[in-house]
Coordinates of C-alpha atoms in Angstrom, one line a residue:
M1 CA 29.1 79.3 -74.8
A2 CA 32.3 80.4 -73.1
S3 CA 30.4 81.1 -69.9
G4 CA 28.8 77.7 -70.0
S5 CA 32.2 75.9 -70.5
A6 CA 33.7 77.8 -67.6
L7 CA 30.8 76.6 -65.3
V8 CA 31.4 73.0 -66.4
R9 CA 35.2 73.2 -65.7
R10 CA 34.5 74.8 -62.3
Y11 CA 32.0 72.0 -61.5
R12 CA 34.6 69.3 -62.3
R13 CA 37.3 70.9 -60.1
N14 CA 35.0 71.2 -57.2
L15 CA 33.8 67.6 -57.7
F16 CA 37.4 66.3 -57.6
A17 CA 38.1 68.3 -54.4
V18 CA 35.0 67.0 -52.7
T19 CA 35.7 63.4 -53.7
G20 CA 39.2 63.6 -52.1
L21 CA 37.8 65.2 -48.9
V22 CA 35.0 62.6 -48.6
A23 CA 37.6 59.8 -49.1
L24 CA 39.7 61.1 -46.2
L25 CA 36.7 61.6 -44.0
S26 CA 35.4 58.1 -44.8
A27 CA 38.8 56.5 -44.0
G28 CA 38.9 58.2 -40.6
G29 CA 35.2 57.4 -40.0
V30 CA 35.8 53.7 -40.8
A31 CA 38.7 53.5 -38.3
V32 CA 37.0 55.3 -35.5
G33 CA 33.7 53.5 -36.1
M34 CA 35.3 50.1 -36.1
Q35 CA 37.1 50.9 -32.8
I36 CA 34.0 52.2 -31.1
A37 CA 31.6 49.6 -32.4
G38 CA 34.0 46.8 -31.6
A39 CA 34.7 48.0 -28.1
A40 CA 30.9 48.4 -27.4
A41 CA 30.1 45.0 -28.7
E42 CA 32.9 43.4 -26.8
S43 CA 31.9 45.1 -23.6
A44 CA 28.3 44.0 -24.0
L45 CA 29.4 40.5 -24.8
E46 CA 31.7 40.3 -21.8
Q47 CA 29.0 41.6 -19.5
S48 CA 26.6 38.9 -20.8
V49 CA 29.3 36.2 -20.3
Q50 CA 30.1 37.5 -16.8
E51 CA 26.5 37.3 -15.7
V52 CA 26.3 33.6 -16.9
L53 CA 29.6 32.9 -15.2
L54 CA 28.3 34.2 -11.8
V55 CA 25.1 32.2 -12.1
Q56 CA 26.9 29.0 -13.0
E57 CA 29.4 29.4 -10.2
Q58 CA 26.6 29.6 -7.7
V59 CA 25.0 26.6 -9.3
L60 CA 28.2 24.6 -9.1
N61 CA 29.0 25.6 -5.5
G62 CA 25.5 24.9 -4.4
L63 CA 25.6 21.4 -5.9
M64 CA 29.0 20.5 -4.5
E65 CA 28.2 22.0 -1.0
K66 CA 25.3 19.6 -0.7
F67 CA 27.5 16.6 -1.2
R68 CA 30.5 18.0 0.8
L69 CA 28.8 17.3 4.1
L70 CA 27.4 13.9 3.1
P71 CA 30.4 11.7 4.0
N72 CA 30.3 12.7 7.6
L73 CA 26.5 12.2 7.8
V74 CA 26.7 8.7 6.2
G75 CA 29.7 7.8 8.4
R76 CA 27.6 8.2 11.6
N77 CA 25.4 5.3 10.7
P78 CA 26.0 2.5 13.3
K79 CA 25.9 -0.1 10.5
I80 CA 29.1 1.5 9.1
F81 CA 30.9 1.1 12.5
N82 CA 29.7 -2.5 12.7
V83 CA 31.4 -3.3 9.4
L84 CA 34.7 -1.7 10.6
E85 CA 34.5 -3.8 13.8
D86 CA 33.3 -7.0 12.2
P87 CA 33.4 -7.2 8.4
S88 CA 31.1 -10.2 8.3
E89 CA 28.8 -10.9 5.3
K90 CA 25.8 -9.9 7.4
N91 CA 27.3 -6.6 8.5
I92 CA 28.5 -5.9 5.0
A93 CA 25.0 -6.6 3.5
A94 CA 23.4 -4.3 6.1
A95 CA 25.9 -1.5 5.5
Q96 CA 25.5 -1.9 1.7
L97 CA 21.7 -1.5 2.0
A98 CA 22.1 1.6 4.1
I99 CA 24.6 3.1 1.7
R100 CA 22.4 2.4 -1.3
H101 CA 19.5 4.1 0.5
D102 CA 21.6 7.2 1.2
A103 CA 22.9 7.3 -2.4
A104 CA 19.4 7.1 -3.8
M105 CA 18.0 9.7 -1.4
S106 CA 20.9 12.2 -2.0
G107 CA 21.3 11.7 -5.8
A108 CA 24.9 10.6 -5.4
L109 CA 26.4 8.5 -8.2
D110 CA 27.9 6.1 -5.7
I111 CA 28.9 5.8 -2.0
V112 CA 31.7 3.4 -1.0
L113 CA 33.4 2.3 2.2
L114 CA 37.2 2.1 1.8
R115 CA 40.0 0.6 3.8
L116 CA 43.0 2.8 4.3
D117 CA 44.9 0.9 1.6
G118 CA 42.2 2.0 -0.9
S119 CA 40.5 -1.4 -1.3
L120 CA 36.7 -1.5 -1.4
L121 CA 35.0 -2.8 1.8
V122 CA 31.4 -2.0 1.0
R123 CA 30.1 -0.9 -2.5
G124 CA 26.9 1.1 -2.8
T125 CA 25.4 1.3 -6.3
G126 CA 28.2 -0.7 -7.9
V127 CA 29.5 2.1 -10.1
V128 CA 33.0 1.9 -8.4
T129 CA 34.5 -1.5 -9.0
E130 CA 38.3 -0.8 -8.8
P131 CA 40.2 0.1 -5.6
F132 CA 41.6 3.6 -5.0
E133 CA 45.3 4.3 -5.0
P134 CA 46.4 4.4 -1.4
T135 CA 48.7 7.4 -2.2
S136 CA 46.1 9.4 -4.0
R137 CA 45.3 12.9 -2.9
L138 CA 41.9 11.6 -1.8
L139 CA 43.2 9.2 0.8
S140 CA 46.2 11.3 1.7
A141 CA 43.9 14.1 2.8
V142 CA 41.9 11.5 4.9
R143 CA 45.0 10.4 6.7
Q144 CA 45.8 14.0 7.5
G145 CA 42.3 14.4 9.0
R146 CA 41.0 16.6 6.2
L147 CA 38.1 16.2 3.7
G148 CA 39.5 14.5 0.7
R149 CA 38.6 15.8 -2.8
K150 CA 39.4 14.4 -6.2
A151 CA 38.0 14.2 -9.7
I152 CA 37.7 10.6 -10.9
Q153 CA 37.0 9.0 -14.3
F154 CA 35.6 5.5 -14.8
P155 CA 35.4 3.5 -18.0
P156 CA 33.8 3.9 -20.4
N157 CA 33.0 7.5 -19.9
E158 CA 31.9 8.0 -16.3
R159 CA 33.1 11.2 -14.6
A160 CA 32.6 12.1 -11.0
Y161 CA 33.9 14.2 -8.2
A162 CA 34.6 12.4 -4.9
F163 CA 34.4 13.7 -1.3
A164 CA 35.9 11.4 1.4
S165 CA 36.2 11.6 5.2
G166 CA 37.9 9.3 7.6
L167 CA 36.1 6.8 9.9
R168 CA 37.5 6.0 13.4
D169 CA 37.0 2.9 15.5
G170 CA 35.9 2.8 19.1
G171 CA 39.5 3.5 20.2
G172 CA 39.7 6.7 18.1
S173 CA 42.1 5.2 15.6
L174 CA 41.6 5.8 11.9
A175 CA 40.1 2.6 10.5
G176 CA 38.8 3.5 7.0
A177 CA 37.1 6.1 4.9
I178 CA 33.8 6.7 3.3
A179 CA 33.7 8.4 -0.2
V180 CA 30.7 10.0 -1.9
L181 CA 30.8 10.4 -5.7
V182 CA 29.0 13.2 -7.4
D183 CA 27.9 12.6 -11.0
L184 CA 29.2 15.4 -13.2
A185 CA 26.6 14.6 -15.8
N186 CA 24.0 16.2 -13.5
L187 CA 26.0 19.4 -13.7
E188 CA 26.2 19.1 -17.5
Q189 CA 22.4 18.6 -17.7
I190 CA 21.9 21.9 -15.9
W191 CA 24.4 23.6 -18.2
S192 CA 22.6 22.2 -21.3
L193 CA 20.0 24.9 -20.8
S194 CA 22.6 27.6 -21.6
R195 CA 23.3 28.5 -25.2
L196 CA 26.9 29.5 -24.2
P197 CA 29.7 26.9 -24.0
I198 CA 30.6 26.2 -20.3
L199 CA 33.5 24.0 -19.1
V200 CA 35.4 23.1 -16.0
V201 CA 39.1 22.5 -16.1
D202 CA 41.1 20.8 -13.4
Q203 CA 44.7 21.5 -12.3
E204 CA 46.1 19.2 -14.9
G205 CA 44.4 21.1 -17.7
T206 CA 41.8 18.4 -18.4
I207 CA 38.2 19.4 -19.2
L208 CA 36.2 17.5 -16.6
A209 CA 32.7 18.7 -17.5
S210 CA 31.2 20.7 -20.3
N211 CA 27.8 21.3 -22.1
R212 CA 29.7 20.5 -25.3
A213 CA 30.0 16.7 -25.5
E214 CA 33.1 16.7 -27.8
W215 CA 35.2 18.7 -25.2
R216 CA 34.6 16.3 -22.3
T217 CA 37.7 14.6 -20.9
M218 CA 39.8 16.4 -23.6
P219 CA 43.1 18.2 -22.7
L220 CA 42.4 21.9 -22.9
E221 CA 45.4 22.5 -25.2
K222 CA 43.8 20.2 -27.9
V223 CA 40.7 22.3 -28.2
Q224 CA 42.2 25.8 -27.5
N225 CA 44.4 28.0 -29.7
H226 CA 45.9 31.4 -29.1
T227 CA 46.7 33.3 -32.3
S228 CA 47.2 37.1 -32.5
G229 CA 45.6 37.7 -29.1
I230 CA 42.4 35.8 -30.1
T231 CA 41.2 32.8 -28.1
E232 CA 39.9 30.0 -30.4
Y233 CA 38.2 26.7 -29.5
V234 CA 37.8 23.8 -31.9
F235 CA 34.1 23.0 -32.1
E236 CA 32.5 20.5 -34.6
G237 CA 35.9 20.4 -36.4
E238 CA 36.1 24.2 -36.9
A239 CA 38.1 26.7 -35.0
R240 CA 36.0 29.6 -33.8
A241 CA 37.0 32.8 -32.0
Y242 CA 35.5 33.2 -28.5
V243 CA 35.3 35.8 -25.8
E244 CA 36.3 33.9 -22.6
M245 CA 35.6 34.7 -18.9
S246 CA 36.9 32.4 -16.1
R247 CA 36.8 32.1 -12.4
A248 CA 38.9 30.0 -10.1
L249 CA 37.2 27.6 -7.6
P250 CA 39.9 27.0 -4.9
G251 CA 37.8 24.7 -2.8
L252 CA 37.4 22.3 -5.8
E253 CA 40.8 23.1 -7.4
W254 CA 38.9 23.8 -10.6
E255 CA 38.6 26.7 -13.1
L256 CA 35.1 27.5 -14.4
R257 CA 35.1 29.0 -17.9
V258 CA 32.2 30.5 -19.9
L259 CA 32.6 31.3 -23.6
A260 CA 30.7 33.4 -26.2
E261 CA 31.4 33.5 -29.9
A262 CA 33.2 36.7 -30.9
A263 CA 31.3 36.9 -34.2
P264 CA 29.0 39.7 -32.9
I265 CA 32.1 41.8 -32.4
A266 CA 33.2 41.3 -36.0
R267 CA 29.7 41.9 -37.2
A268 CA 29.5 45.2 -35.2
R269 CA 32.8 46.3 -36.7
L270 CA 31.7 45.4 -40.2
G271 CA 28.4 47.2 -39.6
A272 CA 30.3 50.3 -38.4
T273 CA 32.5 50.1 -41.5
A274 CA 29.4 49.8 -43.8
V275 CA 27.7 52.8 -42.0
A276 CA 30.8 54.9 -42.3
L277 CA 31.3 54.1 -46.0
L278 CA 27.6 54.6 -46.6
A279 CA 27.7 58.0 -44.8
G280 CA 30.7 59.0 -46.9
L281 CA 28.9 57.9 -50.1
V282 CA 25.8 59.7 -49.2
L283 CA 27.9 62.8 -48.4
A284 CA 29.7 62.6 -51.7
V285 CA 26.5 62.1 -53.6
S286 CA 24.8 64.9 -51.8
F287 CA 27.6 67.4 -52.6
A288 CA 27.7 66.2 -56.2
Y289 CA 24.0 66.5 -56.4
L290 CA 24.0 70.0 -55.0
M291 CA 26.7 71.2 -57.3
R292 CA 25.1 69.5 -60.3
R293 CA 21.8 71.0 -59.4
R294 CA 23.3 74.5 -59.1
L295 CA 24.9 74.0 -62.6
N296 CA 21.6 72.8 -64.0
L297 CA 19.8 75.8 -62.5
V298 CA 22.2 78.2 -64.1
Q299 CA 22.0 76.4 -67.5
K300 CA 18.3 76.1 -67.3
S301 CA 17.7 79.8 -66.6
R302 CA 19.3 80.6 -70.0
T303 CA 16.8 78.5 -71.9
D304 CA 13.6 79.2 -69.8
K305 CA 12.7 82.4 -71.7
A306 CA 13.0 80.8 -75.1
N307 CA 11.2 77.7 -74.0
S308 CA 8.4 79.7 -72.4
L309 CA 7.6 81.4 -75.7
R310 CA 7.7 78.2 -77.6
L311 CA 5.5 76.4 -75.0
E312 CA 3.0 79.2 -75.1
R313 CA 2.7 79.0 -78.8
L314 CA 2.5 75.2 -78.6
V315 CA -0.2 75.3 -75.9
R316 CA -2.2 77.7 -78.0
D317 CA -2.0 75.5 -81.0
R318 CA -2.8 72.3 -79.0
T319 CA -5.8 74.0 -77.3
K320 CA -7.3 75.0 -80.7
A321 CA -6.8 71.4 -82.0
L322 CA -8.3 69.9 -78.9
T323 CA -11.3 72.2 -79.1
L324 CA -11.9 71.1 -82.7
T325 CA -11.4 67.4 -81.8
N326 CA -13.8 67.7 -78.8
K327 CA -16.5 69.2 -81.1
A328 CA -16.0 66.4 -83.6
L329 CA -16.3 63.8 -80.8
E330 CA -19.5 65.3 -79.5
Q331 CA -21.0 65.2 -83.0
E332 CA -19.8 61.5 -83.3
V333 CA -21.4 60.6 -80.0
E334 CA -24.7 62.2 -81.0
H335 CA -24.5 60.4 -84.3
H336 CA -24.0 57.0 -82.5
K337 CA -26.8 57.8 -80.1
L338 CA -29.2 58.5 -83.1
T339 CA -27.9 55.4 -84.9
G340 CA -28.4 53.2 -81.8
S341 CA -31.9 54.5 -81.3
T342 CA -32.8 53.9 -85.0
L343 CA -31.3 50.3 -84.8
R344 CA -33.4 49.5 -81.7
K345 CA -36.5 50.9 -83.3
T346 CA -35.8 48.9 -86.5
Q347 CA -35.2 45.8 -84.5
D348 CA -38.5 46.2 -82.6
E349 CA -40.3 46.8 -85.9
L350 CA -38.7 43.7 -87.4
I351 CA -39.8 41.6 -84.4
Q352 CA -43.3 42.9 -84.8
T353 CA -43.2 42.3 -88.5
G354 CA -42.0 38.7 -87.9
K355 CA -44.8 38.0 -85.6
L356 CA -47.4 39.4 -88.0
A357 CA -45.8 37.4 -90.8
A358 CA -46.1 34.3 -88.6
L359 CA -49.8 35.1 -88.0
G360 CA -50.2 35.6 -91.8
Q361 CA -48.7 32.2 -92.5
M362 CA -51.2 30.7 -90.0
S363 CA -54.2 32.6 -91.4
T364 CA -55.6 29.6 -93.3
A365 CA -55.3 27.3 -90.4
L366 CA -56.7 30.0 -88.1
S367 CA -59.7 30.6 -90.4
H368 CA -60.4 26.9 -90.3
E369 CA -59.9 26.9 -86.5
F370 CA -62.6 29.6 -86.1
N371 CA -65.0 28.4 -88.8
Q372 CA -65.3 24.9 -87.3
P373 CA -66.5 26.1 -83.9
L374 CA -68.8 28.7 -85.5
A375 CA -70.4 26.0 -87.7
A376 CA -70.8 23.8 -84.7
T377 CA -72.2 26.6 -82.7
K378 CA -74.8 27.3 -85.4
S379 CA -75.8 23.7 -85.5
Y380 CA -76.1 23.4 -81.7
A381 CA -78.2 26.6 -81.7
D382 CA -80.6 25.3 -84.3
N383 CA -81.0 22.1 -82.4
A384 CA -81.6 23.9 -79.2
I385 CA -84.5 25.8 -80.8
L386 CA -86.1 22.6 -82.0
F387 CA -85.7 21.0 -78.6
L388 CA -87.3 24.0 -76.8
E389 CA -90.2 23.9 -79.3
R390 CA -90.8 20.3 -78.5
N391 CA -90.4 21.0 -74.7
R392 CA -87.3 18.9 -74.5
Q393 CA -85.4 21.2 -72.1
R394 CA -82.8 18.7 -71.1
E395 CA -81.5 18.2 -74.7
A396 CA -81.8 22.0 -75.3
A397 CA -79.6 22.7 -72.2
E398 CA -77.0 20.2 -73.3
N399 CA -76.8 22.0 -76.7
I400 CA -76.5 25.4 -75.0
R401 CA -73.6 24.0 -72.8
L402 CA -71.8 22.9 -76.0
I403 CA -72.3 26.3 -77.5
S404 CA -70.7 27.9 -74.4
K405 CA -67.8 25.4 -74.7
M406 CA -67.2 26.4 -78.3
A407 CA -67.3 30.1 -77.3
D408 CA -64.7 29.5 -74.6
R409 CA -62.5 27.7 -77.1
M410 CA -62.6 30.6 -79.6
A411 CA -61.9 33.0 -76.7
V412 CA -58.8 31.1 -75.7
I413 CA -57.5 31.1 -79.3
S414 CA -58.3 34.8 -79.6
R415 CA -56.5 35.7 -76.4
H416 CA -53.3 33.8 -77.4
L417 CA -53.3 35.5 -80.8
R418 CA -53.8 38.9 -79.2
N419 CA -50.9 38.3 -76.7
F420 CA -48.7 37.0 -79.5
G421 CA -49.4 39.9 -81.8
R422 CA -49.0 42.8 -79.4
K423 CA -45.7 44.7 -78.8
P424 CA -43.8 43.2 -75.9
K425 CA -42.5 45.1 -72.8
T426 CA -38.7 45.5 -72.7
R427 CA -38.4 44.9 -68.9
L428 CA -37.0 41.4 -67.9
S429 CA -38.6 39.4 -65.2
S430 CA -39.0 35.9 -63.9
V431 CA -40.8 33.9 -66.6
S432 CA -42.2 30.3 -66.4
V433 CA -40.6 28.3 -69.2
E434 CA -43.5 25.8 -69.1
A435 CA -46.1 28.5 -69.6
V436 CA -44.1 30.1 -72.5
V437 CA -43.9 26.7 -74.3
D438 CA -47.6 25.9 -73.7
D439 CA -48.7 29.3 -75.0
A440 CA -46.5 28.9 -78.1
I441 CA -47.9 25.5 -78.8
E442 CA -51.4 26.9 -78.4
V443 CA -50.7 29.7 -81.0
L444 CA -49.5 27.0 -83.4
S445 CA -52.1 24.4 -82.6
A446 CA -54.1 25.0 -85.8
R447 CA -51.0 24.5 -88.0
L448 CA -50.0 21.4 -86.0
R449 CA -53.3 19.8 -86.7
E450 CA -53.3 21.0 -90.3
Q451 CA -49.9 19.3 -90.9
D452 CA -50.8 16.4 -88.7
V453 CA -47.6 16.8 -86.7
E454 CA -47.3 15.5 -83.2
I455 CA -45.4 17.7 -80.8
T456 CA -43.7 16.1 -77.8
V457 CA -43.0 18.2 -74.8
Q458 CA -40.6 17.0 -72.0
H459 CA -40.0 19.1 -68.9
E460 CA -37.0 17.5 -67.3
V461 CA -37.4 19.7 -64.2
P462 CA -40.8 21.1 -63.2
G463 CA -41.3 24.8 -62.4
V464 CA -38.2 26.1 -64.3
L465 CA -38.0 29.9 -64.2
A466 CA -35.9 32.1 -66.6
I467 CA -34.9 35.7 -66.7
A468 CA -36.7 37.0 -69.9
G469 CA -39.8 38.6 -71.3
H470 CA -42.8 36.3 -71.6
V471 CA -44.1 37.6 -75.0
R472 CA -40.7 37.9 -76.6
L473 CA -39.6 34.5 -75.4
Q474 CA -42.9 33.1 -76.7
Q475 CA -42.1 34.6 -80.1
V476 CA -38.7 32.8 -80.0
V477 CA -40.3 29.5 -79.3
V478 CA -43.0 30.0 -82.0
N479 CA -40.3 30.8 -84.5
L480 CA -38.3 27.7 -83.6
I481 CA -41.3 25.4 -83.7
S482 CA -42.4 27.0 -87.0
N483 CA -39.0 26.4 -88.5
A484 CA -39.2 22.8 -87.2
L485 CA -42.6 22.4 -88.9
D486 CA -41.2 23.9 -92.2
A487 CA -38.2 21.4 -92.0
S488 CA -40.6 18.5 -91.5
E489 CA -42.6 19.1 -94.7
P490 CA -40.1 17.7 -97.3
V491 CA -39.7 14.4 -95.4
P492 CA -42.1 11.9 -93.9
A493 CA -41.5 13.2 -90.4
N494 CA -44.5 14.0 -88.3
S495 CA -43.0 14.8 -84.9
V496 CA -41.3 17.8 -83.2
Q497 CA -39.7 17.6 -79.8
V498 CA -39.5 20.3 -77.2
I499 CA -37.3 19.7 -74.1
T500 CA -36.9 22.1 -71.2
G501 CA -34.6 21.8 -68.1
D502 CA -32.3 23.3 -65.6
A503 CA -28.5 23.2 -65.7
G504 CA -27.5 25.0 -62.5
K505 CA -27.3 28.7 -63.2
K506 CA -28.8 28.2 -66.7
V507 CA -32.1 27.0 -68.0
F508 CA -32.6 25.7 -71.6
I509 CA -35.3 25.1 -74.2
K510 CA -34.4 22.6 -77.0
V511 CA -36.5 22.3 -80.2
R512 CA -35.7 19.4 -82.4
D513 CA -37.1 18.5 -85.8
F514 CA -36.7 15.3 -87.8
G515 CA -36.0 17.0 -91.1
P516 CA -32.8 16.9 -93.2
G517 CA -30.8 18.9 -90.6
I518 CA -28.4 21.8 -91.2
A519 CA -25.8 21.5 -93.9
P520 CA -22.2 22.0 -92.6
E521 CA -21.6 24.9 -94.9
H522 CA -24.7 26.7 -93.5
L523 CA -23.8 26.4 -89.7
G524 CA -22.1 29.8 -89.6
Q525 CA -25.0 31.5 -91.5
V526 CA -28.2 30.3 -90.0
F527 CA -28.5 33.4 -87.7
D528 CA -27.6 35.9 -90.4
P529 CA -30.4 38.3 -91.5
F530 CA -32.2 37.3 -94.7
F531 CA -30.5 33.9 -94.9
T532 CA -32.9 31.1 -95.7
T533 CA -32.9 27.7 -97.3
K534 CA -36.7 27.8 -97.9
D535 CA -38.3 28.0 -101.3
P536 CA -38.9 31.5 -102.7
G537 CA -41.9 33.1 -101.1
R538 CA -41.8 30.9 -98.0
G539 CA -40.0 33.4 -95.7
L540 CA -37.7 36.4 -95.5
G541 CA -34.9 34.8 -93.5
L542 CA -35.4 37.0 -90.5
G543 CA -37.0 34.5 -88.0
L544 CA -33.8 33.0 -86.6
S545 CA -31.9 36.4 -86.7
I546 CA -34.7 38.1 -84.7
S547 CA -34.8 35.2 -82.3
Y548 CA -31.0 35.3 -81.9
N549 CA -31.1 39.0 -81.0
I550 CA -34.1 38.6 -78.6
V551 CA -32.2 35.9 -76.7
K552 CA -29.1 38.0 -76.7
D553 CA -31.1 40.9 -75.2
F554 CA -32.1 38.5 -72.4
G555 CA -28.4 37.8 -71.6
G556 CA -28.7 34.3 -73.1
Q557 CA -27.5 32.4 -76.1
L558 CA -29.3 30.7 -79.1
S559 CA -27.4 28.0 -80.9
G560 CA -28.2 25.4 -83.6
Q561 CA -26.7 22.2 -84.9
S562 CA -27.5 19.0 -86.6
H563 CA -28.6 16.2 -84.3
P564 CA -26.5 13.0 -84.4
D565 CA -29.7 10.9 -85.0
G566 CA -31.0 13.2 -87.7
G567 CA -32.7 16.5 -88.0
A568 CA -31.7 19.8 -86.4
V569 CA -31.9 21.0 -82.8
F570 CA -31.9 24.6 -81.6
T571 CA -31.1 25.4 -78.0
V572 CA -32.0 28.5 -76.0
E573 CA -29.9 29.1 -72.9
L574 CA -31.1 31.7 -70.4
E575 CA -30.1 32.8 -66.9
S576 CA -32.0 30.9 -64.2
A577 CA -34.2 33.1 -62.0
R578 CA -34.0 30.6 -59.1
A579 CA -30.2 30.6 -59.3
Q580 CA -30.2 34.4 -58.9
E581 CA -32.6 34.1 -55.9
G582 CA -30.4 31.3 -54.4
Q583 CA -33.3 28.7 -54.5
P584 CA -32.9 25.1 -55.8
A585 CA -34.6 24.4 -59.0
G586 CA -37.7 22.1 -59.1

């Protein structure tokens, strides 16, 4: 015990020491990991922004370069000089048509012809409606012989960049200026393909163009904040941190800026923190696990010897008990096999006994069925002898034909009785339901005539095939019709109905009598062995029980109930042979 307690105390001291060491390592790992991950993420983000910035700078310069040369080209049109020399309505109209054509072909927002005081001499597309300030940077550059440049805004929200060059008359004097306006919306449409915010800021700090609509025409200071070295822009009412890259455009006196949200940097730092903490946790758990495992191994070694002896004794006892249990189970299995074999043999004998009992019940009718043809045969034979003695061969031949017919009749009856009485095969096959019903009625034909009962057979679907055994299914139908005949005796009912049909995957045989029906208290007992409502000596109560088990062996179901219009109806449901073969019934 003392040695075990010392091990536990040593384990706890080591655990505290390892926990402190892991905490220090985790703190250092978090700091270093955040710094490295943040720097790497920021570098990657800046590189991505720089690439976009270079591409958009080329796009912007290319677009503006195309329009920079346009004022000089448009100013060479003779129709422009004609207006300067003679500003008549005809010359103005001709110049306006030429200017509109040039604006449409170049994609300019508008092209206008200006006087030196800034008033409009000829308007192109009609976007510009107000005169230019004569002291504006645009016209001041023209007076100095340079290309004028200026960003212009028009109500309600039109923004353009204007290039202007001077026009001189025939004497070489400056007579006017022509200005080409570039629609900044075209530039924004190109930028809309980029997922990063892009904006252009002029010298006054106004955002002239951007692919973020809410920033356009806004002062930069209203959408930009600088806090703790972080650049934030207000977008959709929320201040967000951005990594910002910019490039000055001296020719346009603009600054092009491309932004990228700084969230990936924060996520990288957070991920590095999580990794460092997780690594520290894994390290601590690993050390704790190893120390605990060592402690467990030491403690376990002290009990292994005692446990091994106890386990050996337990295994020996369990093995002996399992051996005895196994032998008992083998004996039980053999007993169940013997019992099952005996039950099957008893059931087969009961089925055969039931058939012989049915034949016994029909013995009187069968005797009459055979005696009548025999008597007729004797009479026809005597008459045939007399006809032959009198040389009346035609009448003798007719009597001999009738004798042959009677013999065929008795052969049919004998064949049906032989088939009904023999032991059936157990193998299931495709059986014609119509043939089974016809054979059963043939077996009972004598009793039907004796009781003067009319049997009505209705085949709803012709050619119905069931999975069953012909002889055993015939016995079931014979039992059901026999019960229907027994039920018809106490009442003035002289009819039995047999209906067959197909219900998709099932086929059915219904036998209905017009007797008193089944009492409600007897519905749960009709298929029990030795249950009968017949008078003593009229039956053993095995017919329906045997029939139920035969149908069950076929994989089907036998049910009975009272019919709503009187009498009882018993239904045999079997698997359809055609459904198994995938063929339509009928």
